[in-house]
Short mmCIF file of C-alpha atoms in Angstrom, two decimals:
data_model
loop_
_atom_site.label_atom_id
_atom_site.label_comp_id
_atom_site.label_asym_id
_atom_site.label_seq_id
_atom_site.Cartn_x
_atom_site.Cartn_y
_atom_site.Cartn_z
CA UNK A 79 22.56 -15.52 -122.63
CA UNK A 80 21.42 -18.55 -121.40
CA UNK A 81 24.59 -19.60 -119.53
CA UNK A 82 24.40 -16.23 -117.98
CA UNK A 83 20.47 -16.53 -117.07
CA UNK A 84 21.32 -20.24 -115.44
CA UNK A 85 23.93 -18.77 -113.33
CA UNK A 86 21.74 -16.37 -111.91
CA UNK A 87 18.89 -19.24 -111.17
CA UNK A 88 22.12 -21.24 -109.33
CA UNK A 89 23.02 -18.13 -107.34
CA UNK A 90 19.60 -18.19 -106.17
CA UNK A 91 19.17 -21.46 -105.20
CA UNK A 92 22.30 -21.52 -103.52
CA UNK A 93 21.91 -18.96 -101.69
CA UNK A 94 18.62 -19.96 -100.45
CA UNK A 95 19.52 -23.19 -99.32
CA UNK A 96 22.49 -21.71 -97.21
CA UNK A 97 19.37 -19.44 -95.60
CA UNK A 98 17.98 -22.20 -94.39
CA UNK A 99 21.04 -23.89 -92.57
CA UNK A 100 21.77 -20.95 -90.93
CA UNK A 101 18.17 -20.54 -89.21
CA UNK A 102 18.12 -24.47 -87.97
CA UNK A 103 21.12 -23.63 -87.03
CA UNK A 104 19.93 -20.56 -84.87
CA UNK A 105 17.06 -22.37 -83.93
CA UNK A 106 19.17 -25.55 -82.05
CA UNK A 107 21.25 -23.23 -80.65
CA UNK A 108 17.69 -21.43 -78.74
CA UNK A 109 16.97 -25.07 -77.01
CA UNK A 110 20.09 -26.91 -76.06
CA UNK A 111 20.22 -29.99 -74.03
CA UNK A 112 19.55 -29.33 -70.19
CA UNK A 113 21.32 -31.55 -68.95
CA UNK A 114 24.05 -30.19 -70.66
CA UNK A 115 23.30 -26.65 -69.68
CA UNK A 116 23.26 -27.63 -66.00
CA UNK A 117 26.40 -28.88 -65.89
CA UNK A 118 28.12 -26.33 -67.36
CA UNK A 119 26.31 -24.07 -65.22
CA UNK A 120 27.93 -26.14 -62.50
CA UNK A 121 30.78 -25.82 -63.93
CA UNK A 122 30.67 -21.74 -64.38
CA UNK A 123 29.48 -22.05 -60.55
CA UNK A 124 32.36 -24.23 -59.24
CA UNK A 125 34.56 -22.12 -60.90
CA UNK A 126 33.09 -19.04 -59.47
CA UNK A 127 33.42 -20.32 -56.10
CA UNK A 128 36.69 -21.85 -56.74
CA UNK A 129 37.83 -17.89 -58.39
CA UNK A 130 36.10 -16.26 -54.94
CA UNK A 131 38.15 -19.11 -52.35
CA UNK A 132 41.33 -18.31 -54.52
CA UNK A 133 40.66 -14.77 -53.94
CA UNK A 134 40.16 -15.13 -50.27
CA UNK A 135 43.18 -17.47 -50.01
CA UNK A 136 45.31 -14.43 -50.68
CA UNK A 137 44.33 -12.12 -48.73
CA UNK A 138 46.99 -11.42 -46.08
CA UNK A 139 47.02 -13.23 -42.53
CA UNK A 140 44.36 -15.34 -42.93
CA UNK A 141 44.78 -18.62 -42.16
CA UNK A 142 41.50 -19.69 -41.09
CA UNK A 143 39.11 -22.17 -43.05
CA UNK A 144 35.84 -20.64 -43.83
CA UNK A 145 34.26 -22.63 -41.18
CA UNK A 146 36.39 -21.23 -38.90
CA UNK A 147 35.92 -17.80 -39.79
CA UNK A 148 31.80 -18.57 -39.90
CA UNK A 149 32.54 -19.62 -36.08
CA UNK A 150 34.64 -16.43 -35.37
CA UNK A 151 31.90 -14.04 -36.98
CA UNK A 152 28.89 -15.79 -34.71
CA UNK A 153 31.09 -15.43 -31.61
CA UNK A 154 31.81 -11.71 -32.74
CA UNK A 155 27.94 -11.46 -33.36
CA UNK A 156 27.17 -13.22 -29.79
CA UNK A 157 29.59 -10.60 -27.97
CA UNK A 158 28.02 -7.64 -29.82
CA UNK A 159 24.33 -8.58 -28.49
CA UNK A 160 25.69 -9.27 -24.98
CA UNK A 161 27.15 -5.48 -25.16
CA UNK A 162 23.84 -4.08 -26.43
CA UNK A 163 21.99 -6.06 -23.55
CA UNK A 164 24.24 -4.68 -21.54
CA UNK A 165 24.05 -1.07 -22.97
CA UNK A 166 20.27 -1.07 -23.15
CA UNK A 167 18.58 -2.64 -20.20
CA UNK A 168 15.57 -4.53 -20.97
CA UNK A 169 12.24 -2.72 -19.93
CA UNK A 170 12.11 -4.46 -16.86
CA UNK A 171 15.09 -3.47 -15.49
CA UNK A 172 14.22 0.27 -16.76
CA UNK A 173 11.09 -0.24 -15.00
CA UNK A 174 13.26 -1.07 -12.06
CA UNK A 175 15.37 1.43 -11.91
CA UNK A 176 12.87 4.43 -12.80
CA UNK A 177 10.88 3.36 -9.23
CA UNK A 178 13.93 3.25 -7.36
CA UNK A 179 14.85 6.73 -8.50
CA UNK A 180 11.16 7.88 -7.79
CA UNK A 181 12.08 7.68 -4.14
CA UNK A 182 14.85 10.06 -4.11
CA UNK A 183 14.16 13.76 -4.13
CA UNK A 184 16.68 16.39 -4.60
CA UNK A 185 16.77 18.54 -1.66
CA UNK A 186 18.43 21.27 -3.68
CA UNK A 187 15.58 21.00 -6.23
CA UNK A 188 13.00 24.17 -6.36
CA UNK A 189 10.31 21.43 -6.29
CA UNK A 190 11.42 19.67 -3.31
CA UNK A 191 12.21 22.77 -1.01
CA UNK A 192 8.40 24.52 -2.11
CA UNK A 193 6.94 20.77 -1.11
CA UNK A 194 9.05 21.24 2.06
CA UNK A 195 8.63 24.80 3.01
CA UNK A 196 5.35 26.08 1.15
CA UNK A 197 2.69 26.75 3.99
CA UNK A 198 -0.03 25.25 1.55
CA UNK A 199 1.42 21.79 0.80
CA UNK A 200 2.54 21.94 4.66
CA UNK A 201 -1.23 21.85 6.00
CA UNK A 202 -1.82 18.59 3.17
CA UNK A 203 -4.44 16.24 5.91
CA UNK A 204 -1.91 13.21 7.33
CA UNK A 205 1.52 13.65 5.81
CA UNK A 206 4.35 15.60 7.02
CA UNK A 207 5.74 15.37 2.91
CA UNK A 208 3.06 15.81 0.21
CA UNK A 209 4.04 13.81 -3.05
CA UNK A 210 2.17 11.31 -5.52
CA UNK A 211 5.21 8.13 -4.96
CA UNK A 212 4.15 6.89 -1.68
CA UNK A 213 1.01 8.14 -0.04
CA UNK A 214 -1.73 7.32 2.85
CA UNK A 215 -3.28 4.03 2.84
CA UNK A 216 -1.02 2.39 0.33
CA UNK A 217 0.00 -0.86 1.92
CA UNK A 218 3.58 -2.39 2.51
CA UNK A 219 3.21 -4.68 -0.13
CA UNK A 220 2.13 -2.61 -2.97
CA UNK A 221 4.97 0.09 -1.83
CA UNK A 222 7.86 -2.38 -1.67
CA UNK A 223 6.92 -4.26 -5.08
CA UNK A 224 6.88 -0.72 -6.71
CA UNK A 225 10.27 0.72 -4.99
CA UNK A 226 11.82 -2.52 -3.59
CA UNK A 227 12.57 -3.05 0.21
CA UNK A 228 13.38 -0.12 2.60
CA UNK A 229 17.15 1.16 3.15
CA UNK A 230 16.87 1.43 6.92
CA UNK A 231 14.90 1.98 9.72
CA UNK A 232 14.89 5.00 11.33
CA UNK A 233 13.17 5.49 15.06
CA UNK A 234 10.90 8.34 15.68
CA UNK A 235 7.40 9.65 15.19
CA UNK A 236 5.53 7.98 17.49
CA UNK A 237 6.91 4.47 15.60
CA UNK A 238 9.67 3.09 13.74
CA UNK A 239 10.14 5.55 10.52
CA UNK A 240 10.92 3.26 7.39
CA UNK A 241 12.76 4.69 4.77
CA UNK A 242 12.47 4.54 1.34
CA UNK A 243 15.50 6.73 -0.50
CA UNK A 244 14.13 10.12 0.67
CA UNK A 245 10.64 9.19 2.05
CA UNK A 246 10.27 8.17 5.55
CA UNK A 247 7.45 5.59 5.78
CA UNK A 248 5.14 5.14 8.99
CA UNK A 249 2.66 2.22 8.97
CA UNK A 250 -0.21 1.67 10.95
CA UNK A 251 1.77 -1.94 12.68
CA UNK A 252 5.34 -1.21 13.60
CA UNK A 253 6.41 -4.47 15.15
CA UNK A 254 8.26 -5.93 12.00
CA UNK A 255 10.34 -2.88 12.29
CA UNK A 256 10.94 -2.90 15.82
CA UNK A 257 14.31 -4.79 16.54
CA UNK A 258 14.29 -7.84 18.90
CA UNK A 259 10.93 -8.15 18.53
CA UNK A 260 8.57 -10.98 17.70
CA UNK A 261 5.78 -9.15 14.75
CA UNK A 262 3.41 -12.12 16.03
CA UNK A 263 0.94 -13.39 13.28
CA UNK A 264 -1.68 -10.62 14.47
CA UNK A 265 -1.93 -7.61 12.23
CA UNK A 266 1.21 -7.87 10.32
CA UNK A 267 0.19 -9.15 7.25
CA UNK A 268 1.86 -6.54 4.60
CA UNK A 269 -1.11 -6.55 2.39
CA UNK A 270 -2.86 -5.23 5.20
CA UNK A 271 0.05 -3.01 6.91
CA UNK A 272 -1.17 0.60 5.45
CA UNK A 273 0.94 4.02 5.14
CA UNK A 274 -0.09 6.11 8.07
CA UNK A 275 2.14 8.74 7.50
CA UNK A 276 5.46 10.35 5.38
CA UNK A 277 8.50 11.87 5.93
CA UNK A 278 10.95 13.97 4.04
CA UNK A 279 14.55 12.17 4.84
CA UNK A 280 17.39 14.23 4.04
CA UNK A 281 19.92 11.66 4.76
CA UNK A 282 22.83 13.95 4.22
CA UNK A 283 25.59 16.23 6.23
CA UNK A 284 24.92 18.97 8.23
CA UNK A 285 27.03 21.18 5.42
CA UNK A 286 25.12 19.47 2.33
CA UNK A 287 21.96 20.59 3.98
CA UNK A 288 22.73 24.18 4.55
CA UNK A 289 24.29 24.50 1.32
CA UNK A 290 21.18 23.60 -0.56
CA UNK A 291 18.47 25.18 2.05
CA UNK A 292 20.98 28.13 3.74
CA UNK A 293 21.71 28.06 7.20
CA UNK A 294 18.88 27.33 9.78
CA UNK A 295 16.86 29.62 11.46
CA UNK A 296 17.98 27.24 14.88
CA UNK A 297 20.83 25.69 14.33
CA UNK A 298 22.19 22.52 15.80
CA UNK A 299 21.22 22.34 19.89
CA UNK A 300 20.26 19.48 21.95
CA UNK A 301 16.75 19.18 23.67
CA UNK A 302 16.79 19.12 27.43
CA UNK A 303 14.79 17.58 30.48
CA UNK A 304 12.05 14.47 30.22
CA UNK A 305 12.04 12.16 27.89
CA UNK A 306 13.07 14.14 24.81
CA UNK A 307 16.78 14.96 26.12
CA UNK A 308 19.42 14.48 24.40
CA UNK A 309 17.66 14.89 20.93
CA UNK A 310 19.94 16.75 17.75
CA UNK A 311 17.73 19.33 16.31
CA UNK A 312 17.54 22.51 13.85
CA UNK A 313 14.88 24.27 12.68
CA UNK A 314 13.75 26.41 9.92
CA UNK A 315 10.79 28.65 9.93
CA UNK A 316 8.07 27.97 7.48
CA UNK A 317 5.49 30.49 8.11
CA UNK A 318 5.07 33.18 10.98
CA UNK A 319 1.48 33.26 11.78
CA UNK A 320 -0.23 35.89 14.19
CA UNK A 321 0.19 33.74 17.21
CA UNK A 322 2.19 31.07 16.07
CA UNK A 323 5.08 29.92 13.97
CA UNK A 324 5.05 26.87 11.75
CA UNK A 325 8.55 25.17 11.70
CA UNK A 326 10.40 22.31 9.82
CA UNK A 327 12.25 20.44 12.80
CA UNK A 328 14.61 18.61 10.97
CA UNK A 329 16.27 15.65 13.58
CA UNK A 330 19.84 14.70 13.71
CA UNK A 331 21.34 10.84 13.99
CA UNK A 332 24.23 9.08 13.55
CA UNK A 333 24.32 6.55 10.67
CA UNK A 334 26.25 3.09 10.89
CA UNK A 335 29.67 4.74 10.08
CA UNK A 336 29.18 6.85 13.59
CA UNK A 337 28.66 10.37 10.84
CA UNK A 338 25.76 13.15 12.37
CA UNK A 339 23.33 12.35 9.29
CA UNK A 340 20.39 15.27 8.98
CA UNK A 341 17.38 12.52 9.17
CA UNK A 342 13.99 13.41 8.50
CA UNK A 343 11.96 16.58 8.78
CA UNK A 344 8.74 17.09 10.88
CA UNK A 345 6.57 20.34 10.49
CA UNK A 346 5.33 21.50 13.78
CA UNK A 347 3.32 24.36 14.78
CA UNK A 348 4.26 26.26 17.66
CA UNK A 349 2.43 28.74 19.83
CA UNK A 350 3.85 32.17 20.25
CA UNK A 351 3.76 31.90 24.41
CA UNK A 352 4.41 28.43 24.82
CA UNK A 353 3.99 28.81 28.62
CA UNK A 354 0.68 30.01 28.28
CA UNK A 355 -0.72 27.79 25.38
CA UNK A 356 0.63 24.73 27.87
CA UNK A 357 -1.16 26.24 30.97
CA UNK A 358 -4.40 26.86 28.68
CA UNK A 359 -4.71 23.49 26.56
CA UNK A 360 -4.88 20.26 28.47
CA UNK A 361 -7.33 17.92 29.18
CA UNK A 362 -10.19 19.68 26.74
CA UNK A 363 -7.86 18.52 23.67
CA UNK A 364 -9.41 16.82 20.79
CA UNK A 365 -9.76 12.76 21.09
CA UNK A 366 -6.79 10.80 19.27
CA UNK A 367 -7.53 9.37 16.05
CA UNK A 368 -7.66 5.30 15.74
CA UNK A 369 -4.30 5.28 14.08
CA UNK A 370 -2.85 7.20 17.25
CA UNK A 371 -4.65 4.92 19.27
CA UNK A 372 -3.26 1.90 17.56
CA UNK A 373 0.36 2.96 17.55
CA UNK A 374 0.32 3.88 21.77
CA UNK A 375 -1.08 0.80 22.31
CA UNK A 376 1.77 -1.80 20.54
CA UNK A 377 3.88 1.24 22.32
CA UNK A 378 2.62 0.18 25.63
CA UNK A 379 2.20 -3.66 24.94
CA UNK A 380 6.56 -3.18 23.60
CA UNK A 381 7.11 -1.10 27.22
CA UNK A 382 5.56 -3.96 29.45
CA UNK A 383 7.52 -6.68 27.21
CA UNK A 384 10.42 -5.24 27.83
CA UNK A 385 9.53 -4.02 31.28
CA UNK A 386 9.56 -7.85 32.26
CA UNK A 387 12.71 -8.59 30.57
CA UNK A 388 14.85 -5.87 32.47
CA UNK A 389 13.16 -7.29 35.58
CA UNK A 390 13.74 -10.82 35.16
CA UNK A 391 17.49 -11.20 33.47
CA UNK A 392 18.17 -7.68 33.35
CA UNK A 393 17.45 -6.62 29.75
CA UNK A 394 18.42 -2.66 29.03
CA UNK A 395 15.93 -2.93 25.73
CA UNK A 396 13.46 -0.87 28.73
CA UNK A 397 15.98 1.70 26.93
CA UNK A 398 14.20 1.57 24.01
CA UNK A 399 11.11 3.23 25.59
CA UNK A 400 12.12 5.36 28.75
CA UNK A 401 14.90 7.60 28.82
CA UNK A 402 17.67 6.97 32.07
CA UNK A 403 17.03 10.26 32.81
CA UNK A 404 12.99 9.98 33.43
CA UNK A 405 11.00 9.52 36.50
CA UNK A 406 9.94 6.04 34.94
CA UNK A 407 13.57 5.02 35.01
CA UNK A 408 14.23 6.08 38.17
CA UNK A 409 11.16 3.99 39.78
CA UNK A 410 11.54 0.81 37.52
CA UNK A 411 15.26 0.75 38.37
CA UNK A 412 14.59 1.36 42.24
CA UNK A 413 12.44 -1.46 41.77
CA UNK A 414 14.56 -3.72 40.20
CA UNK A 415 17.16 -3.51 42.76
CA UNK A 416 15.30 -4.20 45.50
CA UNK A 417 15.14 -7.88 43.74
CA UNK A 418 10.86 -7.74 44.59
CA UNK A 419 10.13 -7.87 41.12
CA UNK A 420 12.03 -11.21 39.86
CA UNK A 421 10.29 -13.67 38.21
CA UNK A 422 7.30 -11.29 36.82
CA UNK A 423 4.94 -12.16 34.47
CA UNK A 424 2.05 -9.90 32.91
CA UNK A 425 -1.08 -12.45 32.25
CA UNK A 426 -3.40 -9.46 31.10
CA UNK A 427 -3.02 -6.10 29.45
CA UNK A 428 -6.01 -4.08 28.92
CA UNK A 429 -6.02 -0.09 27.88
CA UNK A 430 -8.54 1.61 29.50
CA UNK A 431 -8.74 5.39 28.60
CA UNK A 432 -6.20 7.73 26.43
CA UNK A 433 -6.10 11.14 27.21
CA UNK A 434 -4.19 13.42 25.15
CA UNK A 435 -2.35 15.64 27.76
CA UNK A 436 -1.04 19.00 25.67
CA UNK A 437 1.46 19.20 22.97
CA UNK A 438 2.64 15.69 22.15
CA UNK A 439 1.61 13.77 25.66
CA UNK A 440 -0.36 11.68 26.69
CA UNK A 441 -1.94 10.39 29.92
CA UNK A 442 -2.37 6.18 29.81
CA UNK A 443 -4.95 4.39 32.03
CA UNK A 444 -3.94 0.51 32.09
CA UNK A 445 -5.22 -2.40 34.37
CA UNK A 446 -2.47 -5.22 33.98
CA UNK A 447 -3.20 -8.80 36.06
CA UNK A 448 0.26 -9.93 36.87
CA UNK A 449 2.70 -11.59 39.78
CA UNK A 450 6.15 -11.45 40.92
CA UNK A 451 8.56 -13.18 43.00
CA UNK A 452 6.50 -10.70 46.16
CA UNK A 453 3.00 -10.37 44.71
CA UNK A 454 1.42 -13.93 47.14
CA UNK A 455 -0.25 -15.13 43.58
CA UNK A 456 -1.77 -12.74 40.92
CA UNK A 457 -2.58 -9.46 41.16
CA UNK A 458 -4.66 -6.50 39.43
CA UNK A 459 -3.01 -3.17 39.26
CA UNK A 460 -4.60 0.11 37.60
CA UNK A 461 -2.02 2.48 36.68
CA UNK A 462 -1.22 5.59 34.86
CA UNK A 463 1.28 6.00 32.52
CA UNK A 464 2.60 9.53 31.37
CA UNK A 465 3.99 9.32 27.68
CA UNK A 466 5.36 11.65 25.36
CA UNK A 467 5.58 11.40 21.38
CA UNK A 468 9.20 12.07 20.37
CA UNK A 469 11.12 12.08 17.91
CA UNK A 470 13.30 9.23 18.57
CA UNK A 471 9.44 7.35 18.96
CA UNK A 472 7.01 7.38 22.45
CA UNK A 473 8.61 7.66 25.45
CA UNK A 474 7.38 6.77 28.87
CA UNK A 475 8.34 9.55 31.00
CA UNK A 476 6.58 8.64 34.45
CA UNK A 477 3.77 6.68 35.87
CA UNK A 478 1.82 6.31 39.49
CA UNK A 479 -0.43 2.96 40.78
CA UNK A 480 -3.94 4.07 40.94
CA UNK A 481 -5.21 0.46 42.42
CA UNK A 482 -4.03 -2.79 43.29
CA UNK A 483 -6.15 -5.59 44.19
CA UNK A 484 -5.38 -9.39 45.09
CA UNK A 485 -6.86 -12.53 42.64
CA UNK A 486 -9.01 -14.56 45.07
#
């Protein structure tokens, strides 16, 4: 009994003490060394890295080094931003290229043709093309860092037309449009060079036109007599009044390539009996406006530029303002052949009076102080200039000496 209690008792202790091993054993294992644990987490890591390179090493046709590939991927990465530049323009550039397109208008759009032919937006105070992209009293400056510079130059209304996609731009000083001409310093400051008036400019064939607006109401036919002969024209009716009819003249031109271009449209209003309306109006018309008064007056200082030129070396640019078929250029030539007029030179230029005359002329009262190879010194003349607003710009059509008086 005794043996078999003091086996039990050893059991006991025994088995406690092994209890106790086994927890300090647990316990060690719950705080190992570090050092030792970072190394063979260096180890597991390097061996990681060295499993993932040995991976990599077999894949198929690759021989590159991992640098290499790195350099491969940024180039990849460089070409694939230079495509998305390149597919999505910065907002600049979108800013760009939405005001360029805000110049051209779609003459087969509904829009355009009611802004065109509507008899409301036709009697709009000062433009010939009612829009909200370039209008009256914006200056050259602010319109050509919004749209960029102009396309061409076109001549006609009363001044060089500059155009803009499918606006034609007049501004209040035309001499940096006017070739072969110095602009001076005067006046042509472009912060200070203002939008007078605009133009619809087709700038498309005769057959694109018609297919977009139908045929014309006038078709195609070339102006006669004066100093509007020789003018490309058709017309389309925009409203029939009582005594009247309001039309959209569009003018013909050639372009650069030597193709008939349909230019720009003017809206005229034309009396019913044009005889009669011609014998009735004259000289109780309305006074011309500044602007008017402005443009005939770098008209007339051009036309006695020029007028020197062709009398001094022989200079046809006289062309530019008289037609060969005018009164004017039968005198002036006359003139010039009877070799009285060499060595001219105007000293003074001074407008007197401006006198509308009926429809789109005008009656010119200048006293000029000059002298010429026949004059015996300087001289005052008066004379009077007859002028007509054309499309192709003014035109001097004829002119007569009122007074001519010696300098003492």
């Amino acid at each position: 009994m005794r043996l078999i209690f003091f086996s039990i008792i050893s059991l006991l202790i025994l088995s406690s003490c092994q209890s106790n091993e086994n927890s300090e054993e647990t316990a060690d294992n719950t705080e190992p060394n570090t050092e030792e644990a970072t190394v063979e987490s260096s180890d597991e890591s390097a061996n990681n890295e060295a499993s993932e390179e040995t991976t990599s090493n077999e894949q198929p046709d690759t021989n590159e080094s991992p640098e290499e590939s790195t350099e491969e991927n940024k180039n990849s990465e460089n070409e694939e931003e230079e495509e998305r530049s390149t597919d999505e323009p910065n907002d600049e550039s979108n800013d760009n290229v939405r005001n360029q397109n805000a110049t051209s208008f779609d003459i087969h759009s509904d829009e355009v043709q009611q802004a065109l032919f509507s008899p409301s937006s036709v009697e709009e105070e000062n433009l010939t093309f009612s829009q909200d992209v370039i209008t009256q009293g914006m200056s050259r400056s602010e319109v050509e860092e919004r749209y960029g510079t102009y396309d061409l130059i076109y001549p006609g209304g009363g001044a060089p037309v500059v155009i803009y996609g499918n606006l034609g731009v007049v501004y209040s000083d035309s001499r940096p449009f006017i070739p072969s001409k110095d602009p001076g310093d005067e006046n042509t400051n472009p912060d200070e060079n203002n939008v007078q008036d605009v133009f619809f400019y087709a700038g498309l064939s005769y057959n694109k036109v018609v297919e977009a607006l139908g045929a014309p109401d006038v078709d195609v036919y070339e102006t006669e007599g004066g100093p509007v002969g020789g003018v490309q024209r058709m017309e389309y009716v925009i409203e029939d009044k009582e005594n009247s009819t309001v039309k959209g003249v569009f003018v013909l031109h050639d372009n650069k390539a030597g193709e008939e271009i349909v230019g720009r449209m003017m809206t005229i209003e034309e009396p019913d009996d044009a005889d009669e309306s011609t014998a009735q109006q004259p000289e109780e018309s309305e006074d011309i406006d500044i602007e008017e008064e402005e443009r005939i007056t770098i008209f007339i200082n051009g036309y006695i530029d020029d007028l020197m030129d062709y009398f001094n070396n022989g200079s046809e640019d006289i062309l530019m303002h008289t037609r060969e078929t005018s009164p004017n250029y039968e005198k002036i030539s006359a003139n010039k052949a009877s070799e009285n007029y060499r060595n001219h030179e105007t000293y003074e230029l001074n407008i007197n009076n401006i006198t509308p005359a009926g429809g789109s002329a005008y009656e010119v009262t200048v006293s000029r102080e000059y002298s010429h190879a026949t004059s015996n010194g300087r001289s005052i003349t008066e004379v009077e200039y007859s002028m007509v607003n054309t499309p192709q710009g003014f035109m001097m059509y004829d002119y007569q000496e009122l007074n001519n008086e010696s300098v003492e």
